[in-house]
PDB file of C-alpha atoms in Angstrom:
ATOM      1  CA  MET A   5      -1.002 -34.022  -5.654  1.00 40.00           C
ATOM      2  CA  ASN A   6      -1.996 -36.524  -3.267  1.00 43.00           C
ATOM      3  CA  VAL A   7      -3.080 -39.986  -4.956  1.00 49.00           C
ATOM      4  CA  ASP A   8      -5.375 -42.306  -3.222  1.00 58.00           C
ATOM      5  CA  GLN A   9      -4.315 -46.092  -3.792  1.00 66.00           C
ATOM      6  CA  LEU A  10      -5.520 -46.900  -7.325  1.00 78.00           C
ATOM      7  CA  ILE A  11      -6.445 -50.700  -7.395  1.00 85.00           C
ATOM      8  CA  LEU A  12      -8.193 -52.513 -10.436  1.00 84.00           C
ATOM      9  CA  THR A  13      -9.526 -56.097 -10.331  1.00 85.00           C
ATOM     10  CA  ALA A  14     -10.648 -58.034 -13.422  1.00 87.00           C
ATOM     11  CA  ARG A  15     -10.781 -61.163 -15.177  1.00 87.00           C
ATOM     12  CA  VAL A  16      -8.295 -61.239 -18.276  1.00 89.00           C
ATOM     13  CA  GLN A  17      -9.477 -61.581 -21.984  1.00 88.00           C
ATOM     14  CA  ALA A  18      -6.136 -62.596 -23.780  1.00 89.00           C
ATOM     15  CA  VAL A  19      -5.094 -62.190 -27.435  1.00 88.00           C
ATOM     16  CA  GLN A  20      -2.068 -63.631 -28.586  1.00 88.00           C
ATOM     17  CA  GLY A  21       0.482 -61.821 -30.555  1.00 89.00           C
ATOM     18  CA  VAL A  22       0.214 -58.190 -31.957  1.00 91.00           C
ATOM     19  CA  LEU A  23      -3.101 -56.667 -31.868  1.00 91.00           C
ATOM     20  CA  SER A  24      -3.259 -53.446 -34.413  1.00 92.00           C
ATOM     21  CA  SER A  25      -6.114 -50.866 -33.841  1.00 91.00           C
ATOM     22  CA  ASP A  26      -8.082 -52.474 -36.874  1.00 91.00           C
ATOM     23  CA  ALA A  27      -8.011 -55.722 -35.006  1.00 91.00           C
ATOM     24  CA  ILE A  28      -9.361 -54.165 -31.898  1.00 91.00           C
ATOM     25  CA  VAL A  29     -12.160 -52.481 -33.602  1.00 89.00           C
ATOM     26  CA  ALA A  30     -13.046 -55.861 -35.434  1.00 89.00           C
ATOM     27  CA  GLY A  31     -12.481 -57.939 -32.183  1.00 88.00           C
ATOM     28  CA  LEU A  32     -14.732 -55.561 -30.128  1.00 86.00           C
ATOM     29  CA  ALA A  33     -17.588 -56.295 -32.729  1.00 84.00           C
ATOM     30  CA  GLU A  34     -16.756 -59.974 -32.526  1.00 86.00           C
ATOM     31  CA  GLY A  35     -16.630 -60.080 -28.902  1.00 80.00           C
ATOM     32  CA  THR A  36     -13.132 -61.442 -28.774  1.00 80.00           C
ATOM     33  CA  CYS A  37     -11.372 -58.366 -27.540  1.00 82.00           C
ATOM     34  CA  GLY A  38     -12.632 -57.360 -24.126  1.00 79.00           C
ATOM     35  CA  SER A  39     -16.031 -57.010 -22.460  1.00 83.00           C
ATOM     36  CA  SER A  40     -17.248 -54.962 -19.440  1.00 86.00           C
ATOM     37  CA  GLY A  41     -15.254 -55.540 -16.328  1.00 88.00           C
ATOM     38  CA  SER A  42     -12.465 -57.227 -18.196  1.00 89.00           C
ATOM     39  CA  MET A  43      -8.669 -56.544 -18.751  1.00 91.00           C
ATOM     40  CA  LEU A  44      -7.466 -56.833 -22.380  1.00 92.00           C
ATOM     41  CA  LEU A  45      -4.012 -58.488 -22.402  1.00 92.00           C
ATOM     42  CA  THR A  46      -1.927 -59.187 -25.602  1.00 92.00           C
ATOM     43  CA  THR A  47       1.210 -60.841 -25.673  1.00 90.00           C
ATOM     44  CA  GLY A  48       2.590 -58.430 -28.352  1.00 90.00           C
ATOM     45  CA  LYS A  49       2.688 -54.927 -29.336  1.00 93.00           C
ATOM     46  CA  ILE A  50      -0.817 -53.126 -29.142  1.00 93.00           C
ATOM     47  CA  GLY A  51      -2.397 -50.197 -31.141  1.00 92.00           C
ATOM     48  CA  ALA A  52      -0.525 -49.775 -34.242  1.00 91.00           C
ATOM     49  CA  GLY A  53      -2.539 -48.492 -36.961  1.00 86.00           C
ATOM     50  CA  GLU A  54      -4.629 -45.523 -38.104  1.00 81.00           C
ATOM     51  CA  PRO A  55      -8.149 -45.811 -36.274  1.00 85.00           C
ATOM     52  CA  CYS A  56      -6.219 -46.023 -32.703  1.00 90.00           C
ATOM     53  CA  ILE A  57      -8.600 -43.211 -31.352  1.00 92.00           C
ATOM     54  CA  GLN A  58     -11.622 -45.233 -32.498  1.00 92.00           C
ATOM     55  CA  ALA A  59     -10.142 -48.332 -30.747  1.00 93.00           C
ATOM     56  CA  VAL A  60      -9.338 -46.864 -27.718  1.00 94.00           C
ATOM     57  CA  GLU A  61     -12.617 -45.055 -27.309  1.00 93.00           C
ATOM     58  CA  ALA A  62     -14.646 -48.326 -28.121  1.00 92.00           C
ATOM     59  CA  LEU A  63     -12.493 -50.264 -25.425  1.00 93.00           C
ATOM     60  CA  LYS A  64     -13.762 -47.646 -23.026  1.00 92.00           C
ATOM     61  CA  ARG A  65     -17.099 -47.727 -24.169  1.00 91.00           C
ATOM     62  CA  ASN A  66     -17.270 -51.350 -23.830  1.00 92.00           C
ATOM     63  CA  GLY A  67     -16.163 -51.396 -20.265  1.00 92.00           C
ATOM     64  CA  VAL A  68     -12.865 -52.557 -20.542  1.00 93.00           C
ATOM     65  CA  VAL A  69     -10.976 -51.767 -17.419  1.00 92.00           C
ATOM     66  CA  GLY A  70      -7.383 -51.607 -18.494  1.00 93.00           C
ATOM     67  CA  ILE A  71      -5.061 -52.896 -21.199  1.00 95.00           C
ATOM     68  CA  ILE A  72      -1.821 -55.151 -20.359  1.00 94.00           C
ATOM     69  CA  ALA A  73       0.641 -55.441 -23.381  1.00 95.00           C
ATOM     70  CA  SER A  74       4.519 -56.190 -23.450  1.00 93.00           C
ATOM     71  CA  ALA A  75       4.532 -53.085 -25.730  1.00 94.00           C
ATOM     72  CA  PHE A  76       2.145 -50.184 -26.841  1.00 95.00           C
ATOM     73  CA  SER A  77       2.249 -47.817 -29.675  1.00 94.00           C
ATOM     74  CA  TRP A  78       3.069 -44.574 -28.391  1.00 94.00           C
ATOM     75  CA  PRO A  79      -0.265 -42.812 -29.704  1.00 95.00           C
ATOM     76  CA  PHE A  80      -2.333 -45.709 -28.372  1.00 96.00           C
ATOM     77  CA  PHE A  81      -0.594 -45.290 -24.904  1.00 96.00           C
ATOM     78  CA  ARG A  82      -1.318 -41.441 -24.808  1.00 96.00           C
ATOM     79  CA  LEU A  83      -4.911 -41.788 -25.875  1.00 96.00           C
ATOM     80  CA  CYS A  84      -5.644 -44.518 -23.438  1.00 96.00           C
ATOM     81  CA  LEU A  85      -4.054 -42.345 -20.672  1.00 96.00           C
ATOM     82  CA  ASN A  86      -6.027 -39.324 -21.939  1.00 96.00           C
ATOM     83  CA  ILE A  87      -9.434 -41.093 -21.557  1.00 95.00           C
ATOM     84  CA  GLY A  88      -8.353 -42.939 -18.170  1.00 94.00           C
ATOM     85  CA  LEU A  89      -7.819 -46.221 -19.488  1.00 95.00           C
ATOM     86  CA  PRO A  90      -4.925 -47.934 -17.562  1.00 95.00           C
ATOM     87  CA  PRO A  91      -2.316 -48.897 -20.178  1.00 96.00           C
ATOM     88  CA  LEU A  92      -0.046 -51.377 -18.291  1.00 96.00           C
ATOM     89  CA  ILE A  93       3.279 -52.755 -19.736  1.00 96.00           C
ATOM     90  CA  LEU A  94       4.095 -56.194 -18.599  1.00 95.00           C
ATOM     91  CA  TRP A  95       7.217 -57.911 -20.144  1.00 93.00           C
ATOM     92  CA  GLU A  96       5.667 -61.310 -18.632  1.00 92.00           C
ATOM     93  CA  ALA A  97       2.202 -60.674 -20.365  1.00 91.00           C
ATOM     94  CA  GLY A  98       2.491 -64.163 -22.106  1.00 90.00           C
ATOM     95  CA  GLU A  99       2.207 -65.749 -18.838  1.00 92.00           C
ATOM     96  CA  ILE A 100      -1.329 -64.601 -18.183  1.00 91.00           C
ATOM     97  CA  ARG A 101      -4.305 -66.498 -19.506  1.00 90.00           C
ATOM     98  CA  THR A 102      -7.771 -65.772 -20.443  1.00 89.00           C
ATOM     99  CA  GLY A 103     -10.178 -66.214 -17.042  1.00 90.00           C
ATOM    100  CA  ASP A 104      -7.049 -65.307 -14.841  1.00 91.00           C
ATOM    101  CA  ARG A 105      -8.034 -62.953 -12.084  1.00 92.00           C
ATOM    102  CA  LEU A 106      -6.027 -59.881 -11.374  1.00 92.00           C
ATOM    103  CA  ARG A 107      -5.368 -57.604  -9.160  1.00 92.00           C
ATOM    104  CA  ILE A 108      -3.620 -54.438 -10.292  1.00 92.00           C
ATOM    105  CA  ASP A 109      -1.997 -51.955  -7.692  1.00 92.00           C
ATOM    106  CA  VAL A 110      -1.055 -49.044  -9.800  1.00 91.00           C
ATOM    107  CA  ASN A 111       0.495 -46.787  -7.493  1.00 90.00           C
ATOM    108  CA  SER A 112       2.655 -49.994  -6.362  1.00 92.00           C
ATOM    109  CA  ARG A 113       3.154 -50.898 -10.067  1.00 94.00           C
ATOM    110  CA  VAL A 114       2.320 -54.479  -9.594  1.00 94.00           C
ATOM    111  CA  VAL A 115       0.224 -56.792 -10.833  1.00 94.00           C
ATOM    112  CA  LYS A 116      -0.720 -60.073  -9.034  1.00 94.00           C
ATOM    113  CA  SER A 117      -2.593 -62.890 -10.596  1.00 92.00           C
ATOM    114  CA  LEU A 118      -5.009 -64.331  -8.025  1.00 91.00           C
ATOM    115  CA  SER A 119      -5.600 -67.334 -10.115  1.00 89.00           C
ATOM    116  CA  ALA A 120      -1.399 -68.374 -10.206  1.00 90.00           C
ATOM    117  CA  GLY A 121      -0.432 -66.300  -7.068  1.00 92.00           C
ATOM    118  CA  THR A 122       2.354 -64.573  -9.254  1.00 94.00           C
ATOM    119  CA  ARG A 123       3.516 -61.168  -9.218  1.00 96.00           C
ATOM    120  CA  TYR A 124       4.534 -58.986 -12.276  1.00 96.00           C
ATOM    121  CA  PRO A 125       5.967 -55.520 -12.240  1.00 96.00           C
ATOM    122  CA  ILE A 126       4.526 -52.574 -14.369  1.00 96.00           C
ATOM    123  CA  ARG A 127       6.904 -51.259 -16.484  1.00 94.00           C
ATOM    124  CA  ASP A 128       7.129 -47.601 -17.500  1.00 90.00           C
ATOM    125  CA  LEU A 129       4.481 -46.050 -15.531  1.00 92.00           C
ATOM    126  CA  SER A 130       5.615 -42.981 -13.958  1.00 94.00           C
ATOM    127  CA  ASP A 131       4.033 -41.147 -11.085  1.00 93.00           C
ATOM    128  CA  LEU A 132       2.556 -38.500 -13.624  1.00 94.00           C
ATOM    129  CA  TYR A 133       0.797 -41.192 -15.434  1.00 95.00           C
ATOM    130  CA  ILE A 134      -0.405 -42.304 -12.250  1.00 94.00           C
ATOM    131  CA  GLU A 135      -1.945 -39.207 -11.239  1.00 93.00           C
ATOM    132  CA  ILE A 136      -3.589 -38.900 -14.508  1.00 95.00           C
ATOM    133  CA  LEU A 137      -5.203 -42.248 -14.200  1.00 94.00           C
ATOM    134  CA  ALA A 138      -6.247 -41.384 -10.740  1.00 92.00           C
ATOM    135  CA  CYS A 139      -8.068 -38.388 -11.903  1.00 93.00           C
ATOM    136  CA  GLY A 140     -10.115 -40.363 -14.567  1.00 93.00           C
ATOM    137  CA  GLY A 141      -7.845 -39.257 -17.528  1.00 95.00           C
ATOM    138  CA  MET A 142      -6.312 -35.919 -18.619  1.00 95.00           C
ATOM    139  CA  GLU A 143      -9.603 -33.743 -18.495  1.00 95.00           C
ATOM    140  CA  GLY A 144      -9.810 -34.579 -14.906  1.00 95.00           C
ATOM    141  CA  TYR A 145      -6.254 -34.159 -13.670  1.00 95.00           C
ATOM    142  CA  VAL A 146      -6.102 -30.555 -15.665  1.00 95.00           C
ATOM    143  CA  ARG A 147      -9.500 -29.650 -13.480  1.00 93.00           C
ATOM    144  CA  ALA A 148      -7.463 -31.129 -10.274  1.00 91.00           C
ATOM    145  CA  ARG A 149      -4.581 -29.057 -11.072  1.00 88.00           C
ATOM    146  CA  GLN A 150      -6.553 -25.850 -11.802  1.00 88.00           C
ATOM    147  CA  ALA A 151      -8.643 -26.507  -8.603  1.00 84.00           C
ATOM    148  CA  ARG A 152      -5.223 -26.635  -6.615  1.00 77.00           C
ATOM    149  CA  ILE A 153      -3.912 -23.535  -8.108  1.00 76.00           C
ATOM    150  CA  VAL A 154      -6.912 -21.669  -7.226  1.00 68.00           C
ATOM    151  CA  HIS A 155      -7.083 -22.599  -3.758  1.00 62.00           C
ATOM    152  CA  LEU A 156      -3.583 -21.947  -3.346  1.00 63.00           C
ATOM    153  CA  ASN A 157      -4.322 -18.425  -4.759  1.00 63.00           C
ATOM    154  CA  VAL A 158      -7.415 -17.706  -2.561  1.00 60.00           C
ATOM    155  CA  GLY A 159      -6.512 -14.789  -0.632  1.00 55.00           C
ATOM    156  CA  HIS A 160      -3.420 -13.339  -2.270  1.00 55.00           C
ATOM    157  CA  PRO A 161      -3.359 -10.625  -4.482  1.00 53.00           C
TER     158      PRO A 161
END
C-alpha cells in the first residue's frame, strides 16, 4: 500500500511523570491533558488503568492530534492506533516542554522541535502502524485493503 507523507504540526501540552487513563479523563475535564490541535506529552508511561477506552476516545474527541510518551501501556497504544491517534514513543520526551511547537514526520519517524531545533527519533513505530495511521485508523485501513483486493480481482474469475 502506498502511503503519502504523514506530517503533523502541533503545540505541546506536557504532563510530568506517569499518566494513567483515570488521570487523562480527569485532566481533560480540567483542561490539563490536551486541547484541540495540541500534542499531549508525558515524560512517563501513559495509559495504564481500566478506563483506557474512554481516555483514548476523549483525547480524540477533544481534538488532541497525537500523544508522545516514553512508554505506553499496550492496550492504550493499540486503541490509539485503532482510532488513528498517533501514539509516538520518544525516549527523550522529558526534553520537550509545554508550548514547544513540533513537526512530526511519521513516515521518517522523526519529531523536530521547531522551538529548540532538536530532532528526536520515534521508536517502535512499524510500517504497518504507519499505514494504519495514514488511513485514519483501523477501520480506514481495512476499507483500503478491501478496496485494493477488489481492484486486483476485477476481471478475474
